[in-house]
Short mmCIF file of C-alpha atoms in Angstrom, two decimals:
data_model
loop_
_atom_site.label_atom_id
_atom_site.label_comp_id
_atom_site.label_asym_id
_atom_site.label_seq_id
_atom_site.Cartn_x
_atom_site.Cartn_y
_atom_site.Cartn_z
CA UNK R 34 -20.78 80.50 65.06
CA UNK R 35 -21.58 84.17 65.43
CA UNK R 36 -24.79 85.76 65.91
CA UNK R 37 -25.82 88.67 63.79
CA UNK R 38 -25.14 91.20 66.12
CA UNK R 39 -21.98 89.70 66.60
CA UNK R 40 -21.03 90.36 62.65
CA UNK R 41 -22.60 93.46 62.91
CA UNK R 42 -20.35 94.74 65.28
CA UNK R 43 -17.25 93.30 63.53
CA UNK R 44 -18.24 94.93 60.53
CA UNK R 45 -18.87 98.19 62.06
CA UNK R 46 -15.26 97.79 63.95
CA UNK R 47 -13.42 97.52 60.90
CA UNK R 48 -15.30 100.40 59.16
CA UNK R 49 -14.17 101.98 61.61
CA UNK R 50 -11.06 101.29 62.14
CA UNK R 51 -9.79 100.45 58.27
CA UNK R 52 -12.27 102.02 56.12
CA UNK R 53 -11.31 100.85 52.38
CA UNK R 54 -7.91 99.70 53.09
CA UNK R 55 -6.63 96.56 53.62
CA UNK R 56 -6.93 94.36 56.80
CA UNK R 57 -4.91 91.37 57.38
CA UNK R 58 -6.60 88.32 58.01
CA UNK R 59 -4.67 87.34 61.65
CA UNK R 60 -1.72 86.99 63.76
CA UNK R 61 -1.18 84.67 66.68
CA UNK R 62 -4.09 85.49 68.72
CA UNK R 63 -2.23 84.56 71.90
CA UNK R 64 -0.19 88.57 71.05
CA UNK R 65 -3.93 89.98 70.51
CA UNK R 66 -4.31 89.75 74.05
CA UNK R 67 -1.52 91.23 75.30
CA UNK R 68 -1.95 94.06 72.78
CA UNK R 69 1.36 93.77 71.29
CA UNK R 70 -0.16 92.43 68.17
CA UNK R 71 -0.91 94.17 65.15
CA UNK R 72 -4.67 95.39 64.01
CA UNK R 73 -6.35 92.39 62.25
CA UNK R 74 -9.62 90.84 61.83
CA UNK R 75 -8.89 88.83 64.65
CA UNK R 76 -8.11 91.46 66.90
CA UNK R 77 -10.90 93.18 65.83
CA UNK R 78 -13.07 90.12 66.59
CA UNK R 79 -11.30 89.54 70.00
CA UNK R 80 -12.26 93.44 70.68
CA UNK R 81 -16.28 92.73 70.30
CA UNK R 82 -15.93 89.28 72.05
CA UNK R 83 -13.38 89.43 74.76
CA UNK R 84 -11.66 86.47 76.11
CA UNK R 85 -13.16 84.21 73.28
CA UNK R 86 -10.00 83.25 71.68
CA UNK R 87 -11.42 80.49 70.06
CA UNK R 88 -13.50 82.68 67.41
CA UNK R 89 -10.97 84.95 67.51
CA UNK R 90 -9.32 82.13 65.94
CA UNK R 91 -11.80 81.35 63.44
CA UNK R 92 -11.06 84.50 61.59
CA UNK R 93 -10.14 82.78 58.58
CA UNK R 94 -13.75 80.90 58.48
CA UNK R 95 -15.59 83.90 59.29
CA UNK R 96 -13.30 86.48 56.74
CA UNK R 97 -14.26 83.76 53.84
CA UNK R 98 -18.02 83.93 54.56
CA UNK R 99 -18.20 87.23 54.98
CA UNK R 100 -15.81 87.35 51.35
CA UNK R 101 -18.45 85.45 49.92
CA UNK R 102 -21.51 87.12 50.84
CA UNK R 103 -19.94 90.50 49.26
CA UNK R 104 -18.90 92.04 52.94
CA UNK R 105 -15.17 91.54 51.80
CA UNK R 106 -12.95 91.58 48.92
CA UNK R 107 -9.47 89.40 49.08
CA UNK R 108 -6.07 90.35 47.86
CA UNK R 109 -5.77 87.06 45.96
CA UNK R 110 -2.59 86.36 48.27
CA UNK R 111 -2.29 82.84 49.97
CA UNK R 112 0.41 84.10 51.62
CA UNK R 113 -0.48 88.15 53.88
CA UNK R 114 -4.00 87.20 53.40
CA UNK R 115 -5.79 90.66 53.66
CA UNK R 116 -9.10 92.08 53.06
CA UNK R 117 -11.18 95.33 52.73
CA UNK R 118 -14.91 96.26 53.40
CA UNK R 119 -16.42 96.02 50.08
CA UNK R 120 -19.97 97.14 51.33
CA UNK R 121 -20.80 99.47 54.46
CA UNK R 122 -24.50 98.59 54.63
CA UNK R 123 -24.03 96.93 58.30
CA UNK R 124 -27.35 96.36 59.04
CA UNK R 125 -28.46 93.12 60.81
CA UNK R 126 -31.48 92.71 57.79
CA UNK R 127 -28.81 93.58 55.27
CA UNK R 128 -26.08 90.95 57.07
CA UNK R 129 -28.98 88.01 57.10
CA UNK R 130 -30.09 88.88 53.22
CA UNK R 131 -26.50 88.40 52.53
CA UNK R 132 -25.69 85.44 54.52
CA UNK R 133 -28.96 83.53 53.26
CA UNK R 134 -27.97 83.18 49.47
CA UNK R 135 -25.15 81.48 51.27
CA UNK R 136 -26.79 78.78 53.08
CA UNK R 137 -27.84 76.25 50.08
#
């Protein structure tokens, strides 16, 4: 689980740090904390929640919700799964609106 703020900040960190291009979905997160890794959504996430490797490692869950609920759009591979910010509207009213046409 993660808290709006939580998203929020995610979101903001890859605006930030990717803009419109594409961000892969992981690597191990056990090299995301010895910053030999490369940028990813899960180093991103391990950035706003430090030492929480295990969402860190639930990347893939969040980067699908977040896919769905228009945050993210996919580069249709199974294989390099990558995303980029499809929307930049961050904040936490805009985040629950979109997360609440997800929850049937």
């Amino acid at each position: 689980m993660y808290s709006l703020e939580e998203i929020q900040r995610i979101l903001s960190a890859l605006g930030q740090r990717f803009s419109s291009d594409y961000f892969p979905l992981s690597n191990n997160a056990a090299y995301s904390t010895d910053g030999k890794g490369k940028a990813c959504l899960g180093t991103i996430i391990l950035e706003q929640l430090p030492n929480d490797i295990n969402r860190t490692q639930g990347a893939s869950y969040l980067g699908v919700i977040l896919e769905e609920a228009g945050y993210f759009q996919w580069n249709g591979k199974t294989f390099g799964i990558a995303w980029r910010l499809m929307s930049v509207d961050f904040s936490e009213g805009s985040i629950a609106a979109r997360l609440s046409i997800l929850d049937p």
